[in-house]
XYZ file of C-alpha atoms in Angstrom:
485
model
C -80.436 -17.685 36.458
C -83.518 -18.119 34.261
C -83.458 -19.316 30.682
C -84.065 -15.834 29.244
C -81.197 -14.349 31.269
C -78.942 -17.253 30.328
C -79.764 -16.761 26.656
C -79.068 -13.023 26.890
C -75.774 -13.747 28.610
C -74.845 -16.158 25.824
C -75.620 -13.523 23.225
C -73.497 -11.005 25.109
C -70.628 -13.477 25.377
C -70.907 -14.160 21.659
C -70.830 -10.454 20.888
C -67.709 -10.121 23.032
C -66.063 -12.831 20.952
C -66.994 -11.310 17.612
C -64.394 -8.498 17.651
C -61.608 -11.026 18.264
C -62.583 -13.280 15.379
C -63.324 -10.342 13.084
C -60.244 -8.419 14.155
C -57.614 -11.142 14.110
C -55.245 -9.462 11.666
C -52.582 -11.519 9.947
C -48.837 -10.867 9.823
C -47.357 -8.373 9.114
C -50.424 -6.390 10.208
C -51.570 -5.830 13.793
C -54.023 -8.070 15.622
C -56.443 -5.130 15.759
C -56.620 -4.991 11.961
C -59.551 -6.825 10.362
C -59.136 -10.109 8.573
C -59.587 -9.797 4.803
C -61.467 -12.712 3.194
C -59.859 -14.327 0.147
C -61.082 -12.830 -3.130
C -60.135 -12.458 -6.772
C -58.712 -9.021 -5.903
C -55.931 -10.669 -3.868
C -52.629 -11.841 -5.311
C -49.984 -14.345 -4.277
C -46.437 -13.628 -5.464
C -43.236 -15.669 -5.545
C -39.706 -14.460 -6.312
C -38.115 -17.034 -8.635
C -34.369 -17.223 -8.477
C -33.315 -19.014 -11.658
C -35.975 -17.836 -14.109
C -35.615 -14.252 -12.765
C -39.370 -13.855 -12.658
C -42.120 -12.979 -10.185
C -45.139 -15.266 -10.509
C -48.606 -13.814 -9.954
C -51.449 -16.116 -8.829
C -55.132 -15.620 -8.003
C -55.829 -17.242 -4.606
C -59.588 -17.374 -5.180
C -59.050 -19.913 -7.984
C -55.532 -21.125 -7.110
C -54.495 -20.388 -10.690
C -51.310 -18.827 -12.061
C -52.157 -15.648 -13.977
C -48.685 -15.167 -15.434
C -45.236 -13.921 -14.518
C -43.519 -10.548 -14.350
C -40.263 -10.931 -16.216
C -37.473 -9.057 -14.419
C -34.571 -10.651 -16.285
C -33.306 -13.462 -18.484
C -31.895 -16.873 -17.623
C -28.376 -17.883 -18.589
C -26.560 -17.309 -20.867
C -28.340 -14.021 -21.595
C -27.608 -12.608 -18.167
C -23.873 -13.217 -18.607
C -23.496 -10.444 -21.182
C -21.623 -7.295 -20.080
C -24.469 -5.309 -21.683
C -27.206 -7.142 -19.763
C -29.634 -4.792 -17.990
C -32.096 -7.165 -16.331
C -32.114 -8.566 -12.810
C -30.217 -11.643 -11.621
C -31.182 -14.072 -8.833
C -34.624 -12.680 -8.032
C -34.985 -13.641 -4.398
C -36.541 -11.383 -1.699
C -39.945 -9.765 -1.414
C -42.005 -7.356 0.669
C -45.042 -5.126 0.159
C -46.350 -1.738 1.236
C -48.969 -1.254 3.968
C -51.441 0.131 1.419
C -50.931 -3.072 -0.649
C -50.153 -1.064 -3.788
C -46.422 -1.720 -4.161
C -44.305 -4.862 -4.213
C -40.573 -4.601 -3.408
C -38.512 -7.364 -5.048
C -34.842 -7.949 -4.202
C -32.407 -9.442 -6.730
C -29.241 -10.733 -5.078
C -27.058 -10.953 -8.174
C -27.774 -7.453 -9.489
C -27.877 -5.681 -6.095
C -31.308 -4.244 -6.757
C -34.750 -3.559 -5.335
C -37.476 -3.459 -7.979
C -40.694 -1.647 -7.064
C -43.773 -3.033 -8.826
C -47.310 -1.644 -8.992
C -49.566 -4.469 -7.791
C -52.609 -3.318 -9.802
C -50.809 -3.213 -13.165
C -47.709 -5.400 -12.608
C -45.654 -2.506 -13.960
C -42.132 -1.786 -12.728
C -42.234 1.676 -11.182
C -38.566 2.015 -10.254
C -35.399 0.041 -9.620
C -33.045 1.107 -6.841
C -29.509 -0.266 -6.641
C -27.970 -0.848 -3.241
C -24.869 -2.572 -1.831
C -23.522 -6.051 -2.384
C -25.941 -9.015 -2.295
C -29.092 -7.602 -0.706
C -31.417 -10.292 0.626
C -34.827 -8.992 1.775
C -36.776 -5.718 1.782
C -39.809 -4.570 3.744
C -41.779 -1.378 4.246
C -42.104 0.220 7.666
C -45.716 0.043 8.936
C -46.221 3.771 8.237
C -45.218 3.163 4.602
C -42.568 5.894 4.583
C -39.401 3.789 4.411
C -38.200 0.538 2.896
C -35.467 -1.265 4.819
C -33.212 -3.552 2.792
C -30.842 -6.040 4.400
C -27.570 -5.730 2.483
C -26.327 -9.194 3.387
C -23.028 -8.915 1.542
C -22.103 -5.959 3.749
C -22.901 -4.690 7.265
C -25.803 -2.306 7.007
C -29.480 -1.784 6.317
C -30.179 0.415 3.309
C -33.066 2.745 4.165
C -34.967 3.813 1.050
C -37.453 6.679 0.930
C -40.696 5.010 -0.204
C -41.858 8.103 -2.103
C -38.677 8.851 -4.072
C -37.170 5.316 -4.092
C -33.788 6.842 -3.220
C -31.525 5.630 -0.424
C -31.749 8.134 2.445
C -29.688 6.424 5.171
C -27.707 3.364 6.199
C -28.047 1.622 9.560
C -24.888 -0.100 10.751
C -25.583 -3.654 11.991
C -23.584 -6.882 12.450
C -22.185 -8.073 9.113
C -24.498 -10.144 6.963
C -27.996 -8.938 7.913
C -30.411 -11.634 6.744
C -33.886 -10.149 7.033
C -35.802 -7.454 8.867
C -39.400 -7.238 9.968
C -41.215 -4.627 12.062
C -43.351 -4.622 15.168
C -46.974 -4.048 14.146
C -46.996 -0.656 15.901
C -43.994 0.478 13.837
C -41.801 1.100 16.868
C -39.086 -1.511 16.260
C -37.279 -3.162 13.394
C -35.963 -6.675 14.124
C -32.900 -7.648 12.081
C -31.364 -11.116 12.216
C -27.930 -11.992 10.801
C -26.815 -14.600 8.289
C -23.127 -14.312 9.226
C -23.089 -13.474 12.948
C -24.955 -15.067 15.873
C -26.769 -11.862 16.776
C -30.159 -10.324 16.083
C -30.485 -6.609 16.748
C -33.518 -4.468 17.521
C -33.542 -0.985 15.986
C -35.736 1.968 16.870
C -37.572 2.974 13.682
C -37.847 6.599 14.804
C -34.103 7.289 15.056
C -32.445 4.220 13.473
C -30.543 3.398 16.685
C -29.864 -0.122 17.973
C -31.780 -0.578 21.228
C -31.559 -4.331 21.792
C -29.558 -7.476 21.131
C -30.643 -11.125 20.949
C -28.148 -13.978 20.813
C -28.751 -16.421 17.957
C -27.826 -20.035 18.583
C -26.042 -20.062 15.203
C -24.849 -17.437 12.689
C -27.210 -18.311 9.813
C -30.645 -16.713 10.089
C -32.451 -16.251 6.744
C -35.932 -15.269 7.945
C -37.813 -13.515 10.737
C -41.474 -12.798 11.600
C -43.267 -10.693 14.214
C -46.577 -11.697 15.770
C -49.619 -9.473 15.095
C -50.257 -9.113 18.835
C -46.855 -7.438 19.256
C -45.620 -9.979 21.776
C -43.261 -12.367 19.961
C -40.617 -12.492 17.229
C -39.726 -15.805 15.568
C -36.606 -16.443 13.480
C -35.146 -19.473 11.723
C -31.611 -20.877 11.778
C -30.994 -22.671 8.515
C -27.611 -24.195 9.317
C -28.533 -25.964 12.568
C -32.210 -26.635 11.876
C -33.706 -24.634 14.734
C -36.254 -21.870 15.250
C -36.004 -19.346 18.077
C -38.578 -17.056 19.701
C -37.895 -13.889 21.682
C -39.894 -11.207 23.446
C -40.884 -8.413 21.050
C -40.559 -5.823 23.838
C -37.559 -4.851 25.961
C -35.501 -6.529 27.309
C -36.013 -8.704 24.157
C -35.232 -11.868 26.116
C -35.166 -15.271 24.469
C -38.335 -17.280 25.144
C -37.897 -20.603 23.333
C -35.592 -22.599 21.048
C -37.253 -25.320 18.949
C -35.598 -28.118 16.971
C -37.343 -27.919 13.615
C -35.130 -29.897 11.205
C -32.465 -29.668 8.478
C -32.640 -26.674 6.134
C -35.168 -24.788 8.253
C -36.076 -21.995 5.847
C -38.895 -19.538 6.617
C -41.442 -18.921 9.358
C -44.744 -17.067 9.373
C -47.584 -16.585 11.816
C -51.289 -17.285 11.471
C -54.316 -16.535 13.636
C -57.495 -18.533 13.057
C -60.453 -19.862 15.051
C -58.211 -22.448 16.706
C -55.671 -19.935 18.031
C -52.317 -18.493 16.996
C -49.757 -20.648 15.183
C -46.273 -20.520 13.681
C -45.744 -22.283 10.352
C -42.118 -23.274 9.661
C -40.837 -24.596 6.317
C -38.285 -27.398 6.757
C -36.573 -27.895 3.407
C -34.584 -31.004 4.304
C -37.729 -32.890 5.365
C -40.062 -31.524 2.653
C -42.460 -30.533 5.420
C -44.108 -27.587 7.126
C -44.234 -27.871 10.911
C -46.931 -26.071 12.881
C -46.508 -24.842 16.477
C -48.827 -23.095 18.898
C -47.477 -19.701 19.915
C -48.742 -19.918 23.514
C -47.133 -23.187 24.687
C -44.972 -23.967 21.591
C -46.547 -27.406 21.196
C -46.118 -28.894 17.731
C -49.634 -29.581 16.475
C -49.078 -30.664 12.875
C -46.538 -31.888 10.353
C -47.593 -31.213 6.764
C -45.868 -32.983 3.818
C -45.850 -30.342 1.090
C -43.296 -31.319 -1.573
C -39.692 -30.755 -2.495
C -37.711 -28.129 -0.567
C -40.340 -25.795 0.926
C -38.923 -22.274 1.248
C -41.043 -19.092 1.482
C -44.417 -19.031 3.250
C -47.140 -16.410 3.728
C -50.717 -16.415 5.073
C -53.821 -15.200 3.306
C -55.438 -12.017 4.589
C -57.839 -14.015 6.743
C -55.391 -16.674 7.916
C -57.431 -19.490 6.358
C -54.603 -20.482 4.009
C -50.835 -20.431 3.859
C -48.971 -20.474 0.551
C -45.679 -22.393 0.469
C -43.097 -21.951 -2.286
C -41.557 -25.318 -3.216
C -38.051 -24.490 -4.344
C -37.279 -27.863 -5.930
C -40.765 -28.439 -7.347
C -41.550 -25.041 -8.968
C -44.954 -24.896 -7.297
C -47.034 -23.326 -4.596
C -48.497 -25.729 -2.069
C -51.743 -24.261 -0.722
C -52.451 -25.316 2.873
C -55.782 -25.046 4.699
C -54.798 -23.812 8.178
C -57.777 -25.374 9.960
C -57.238 -28.906 8.618
C -53.484 -28.405 7.976
C -53.824 -30.256 4.680
C -52.537 -29.340 1.212
C -55.634 -28.494 -0.827
C -54.061 -27.297 -4.097
C -50.830 -26.894 -6.028
C -50.053 -24.027 -8.402
C -47.275 -24.308 -11.024
C -44.928 -21.290 -10.912
C -41.380 -20.310 -11.987
C -37.962 -21.740 -11.205
C -36.806 -22.079 -7.581
C -39.304 -19.874 -5.715
C -37.727 -18.130 -2.720
C -39.648 -15.409 -0.870
C -43.450 -15.460 -0.997
C -45.947 -12.654 -0.397
C -49.737 -12.678 -0.168
C -51.182 -9.195 -0.811
C -54.899 -8.730 -0.069
C -56.791 -6.339 -2.355
C -53.740 -5.943 -4.577
C -55.989 -5.325 -7.605
C -59.002 -3.280 -6.423
C -60.289 -2.772 -9.976
C -59.900 -4.579 -13.295
C -58.459 -8.017 -14.036
C -54.851 -7.217 -13.076
C -53.421 -9.032 -16.100
C -51.434 -6.133 -17.555
C -47.708 -6.651 -18.117
C -47.872 -10.386 -17.373
C -46.370 -13.000 -19.689
C -47.014 -16.757 -19.803
C -44.886 -19.050 -17.669
C -43.231 -20.571 -20.755
C -39.544 -21.424 -20.313
C -39.667 -20.178 -16.735
C -41.586 -23.340 -15.846
C -39.257 -25.858 -17.461
C -37.282 -28.080 -15.109
C -36.553 -31.738 -14.426
C -36.857 -33.161 -10.914
C -34.920 -36.116 -9.483
C -34.265 -37.719 -6.125
C -31.192 -39.214 -4.497
C -31.827 -42.084 -2.088
C -29.514 -43.327 0.640
C -27.673 -46.361 -0.721
C -27.920 -48.395 2.474
C -30.581 -46.793 4.720
C -33.918 -46.834 2.937
C -35.949 -44.935 5.558
C -34.237 -41.549 5.230
C -35.867 -38.600 3.521
C -34.428 -38.549 -0.004
C -32.340 -35.659 -1.243
C -34.074 -33.752 -4.039
C -32.533 -32.395 -7.238
C -33.902 -29.874 -9.733
C -32.439 -29.153 -13.155
C -33.698 -25.702 -14.143
C -33.566 -25.215 -17.912
C -31.448 -22.278 -19.080
C -31.405 -23.128 -22.788
C -28.849 -25.827 -23.574
C -27.630 -25.895 -19.987
C -29.340 -26.214 -16.630
C -28.764 -24.853 -13.172
C -28.638 -27.903 -10.916
C -29.818 -27.440 -7.363
C -29.690 -30.314 -4.879
C -31.176 -30.265 -1.394
C -28.918 -32.864 0.205
C -29.835 -34.291 3.604
C -29.049 -37.257 5.830
C -25.249 -36.899 5.890
C -22.709 -36.415 8.678
C -22.424 -32.824 9.943
C -19.566 -30.566 8.899
C -17.948 -33.084 6.541
C -16.757 -32.838 2.939
C -18.724 -34.532 0.162
C -19.014 -34.359 -3.596
C -21.987 -34.426 -5.942
C -20.773 -36.484 -8.871
C -21.690 -38.432 -11.995
C -21.267 -42.194 -12.291
C -21.753 -44.461 -15.295
C -23.394 -47.082 -13.057
C -26.771 -46.750 -11.275
C -25.209 -47.940 -8.006
C -22.329 -45.467 -8.237
C -19.662 -48.073 -8.760
C -16.691 -47.279 -10.950
C -14.994 -43.919 -11.570
C -16.801 -40.738 -10.490
C -16.756 -37.363 -12.226
C -17.175 -34.587 -9.689
C -19.713 -31.816 -10.306
C -19.591 -29.861 -7.053
C -17.727 -30.281 -3.779
C -19.552 -29.187 -0.630
C -19.416 -29.311 3.152
C -22.515 -30.121 5.169
C -23.871 -27.772 7.817
C -24.261 -28.751 11.500
C -27.564 -30.472 10.630
C -25.886 -32.733 8.049
C -27.443 -31.032 5.041
C -26.496 -28.633 2.238
C -27.819 -26.807 -0.814
C -25.544 -27.737 -3.726
C -25.396 -26.017 -7.127
C -23.788 -26.783 -10.471
C -24.277 -25.627 -14.071
C -24.023 -27.623 -17.280
C -25.874 -29.826 -19.811
C -26.650 -32.244 -16.988
C -30.233 -33.166 -17.900
C -29.091 -34.430 -21.306
C -26.602 -36.703 -19.514
C -28.792 -38.133 -16.755
C -31.734 -38.610 -19.137
C -29.721 -39.894 -22.127
C -31.573 -42.586 -24.091
C -28.421 -44.423 -25.126
C -27.075 -46.590 -22.342
C -23.431 -45.830 -23.124
C -24.032 -42.079 -22.820
C -26.125 -42.012 -19.674
C -24.713 -41.015 -16.300
C -26.229 -41.117 -12.821
C -26.064 -38.533 -10.032
C -24.521 -39.679 -6.758
C -23.245 -38.194 -3.511
C -19.934 -39.524 -2.230
C -17.630 -38.802 0.660
C -14.364 -37.005 -0.031
C -11.229 -38.887 0.944
C -7.772 -37.366 0.432
C -9.329 -34.790 -1.860
C -10.923 -37.419 -4.112
C -14.378 -39.035 -4.345
C -14.675 -41.927 -1.906
C -17.569 -44.066 -0.707
C -20.862 -43.535 -2.508
C -23.626 -42.744 0.007
C -26.586 -41.622 -2.095
C -27.601 -42.654 -5.597
C -30.095 -41.421 -8.146
C -33.459 -43.022 -7.429
C -35.193 -45.002 -10.157
C -37.881 -42.998 -11.970
């Protein structure tokens, strides 16, 4: 072959590669959809559970633009006349990128928000404790997992009214769709079974056995070949075939408090990014051979995760740090942090969410929604373990305490308590009893004026957070103590 022919062949080969790199669509879109470069028209959203807000950030500058206030913190939301949302948690968006669907667990609602103006268009109330909502790829329906019951609420996307219910195993955790719109994949948070539902007729057409009952999150690959889901209680991630017979392909040990998974395609290949809350890390796996290729320290209790429209970034909500960690997917390094509201849960990146204008309407400053104190609990005897993290989310005079506790024995009773000694010696005052999951971890909550106690300036008034075993119904040996600031 002469040089000219070789050069022509190289050009042809390059042209054959161009459609793949230019048409490497990101989840939840299809691989045939074009990548969308990051711009100031894009928005990154987080659903914030204790401030009852949705934060809105500009990914081109990695700056918070403001928050959409869907409700009030305590004690305002305790009133019988309260009309706002409680425990803002789940999130999905329409295929045309014009509508955000936000689920609030405590008020059983789905709030539909116009992405261009940040205006609430409608609120639909469904059954007990909904968890996540997502639009079908044709944009006609919104499926909501009603986790406190045993069905999917199907909402008409044009009228925002419930049009049907799909019976599934009790406790549906999340649903996502095949890129071609043929199937809905629904994992369970209470039963060890994922089901596959035909979108056309709402009938169950497949079953996948989960290794444990607690699946909070699920993602489908843009090429239509794989579905990944996480198991929070046992710290694993499973992969199954997206087409019949929907057979299980792989089970991966990912770590305690495995939260969310999402999929990214870039110049290096196709990858799954998994947030591991108990390790404060994101783990990255190839989707072809399931090799782990990176471990990314991101900050306290990573939860939701979503890729940019071109797959060059992933945005990670840090539940116990009130921030986004922005990760470059080629280097797998954190390149920025964005302050956001309290306890971010689900995350969504919406390309071209604001096609015209500045998109600042109906936003308010972060304000009180960004106020929290952050602590750590270290193992009393073993210094090499990942510390447990604690956030105290301000709610006026009180705080919602949330602890991500790790490094304990599985399925055993413990207590989060206050001690008047830094080493936990002496009497303990219990705040919250809990039992660890099979991975030896737990998310523990309490409410009270706790920050004023653990940060008291007077020595006689100050108390220290500890984790102790429970023996005969009472606090026993102290295992973790509040780390020095």
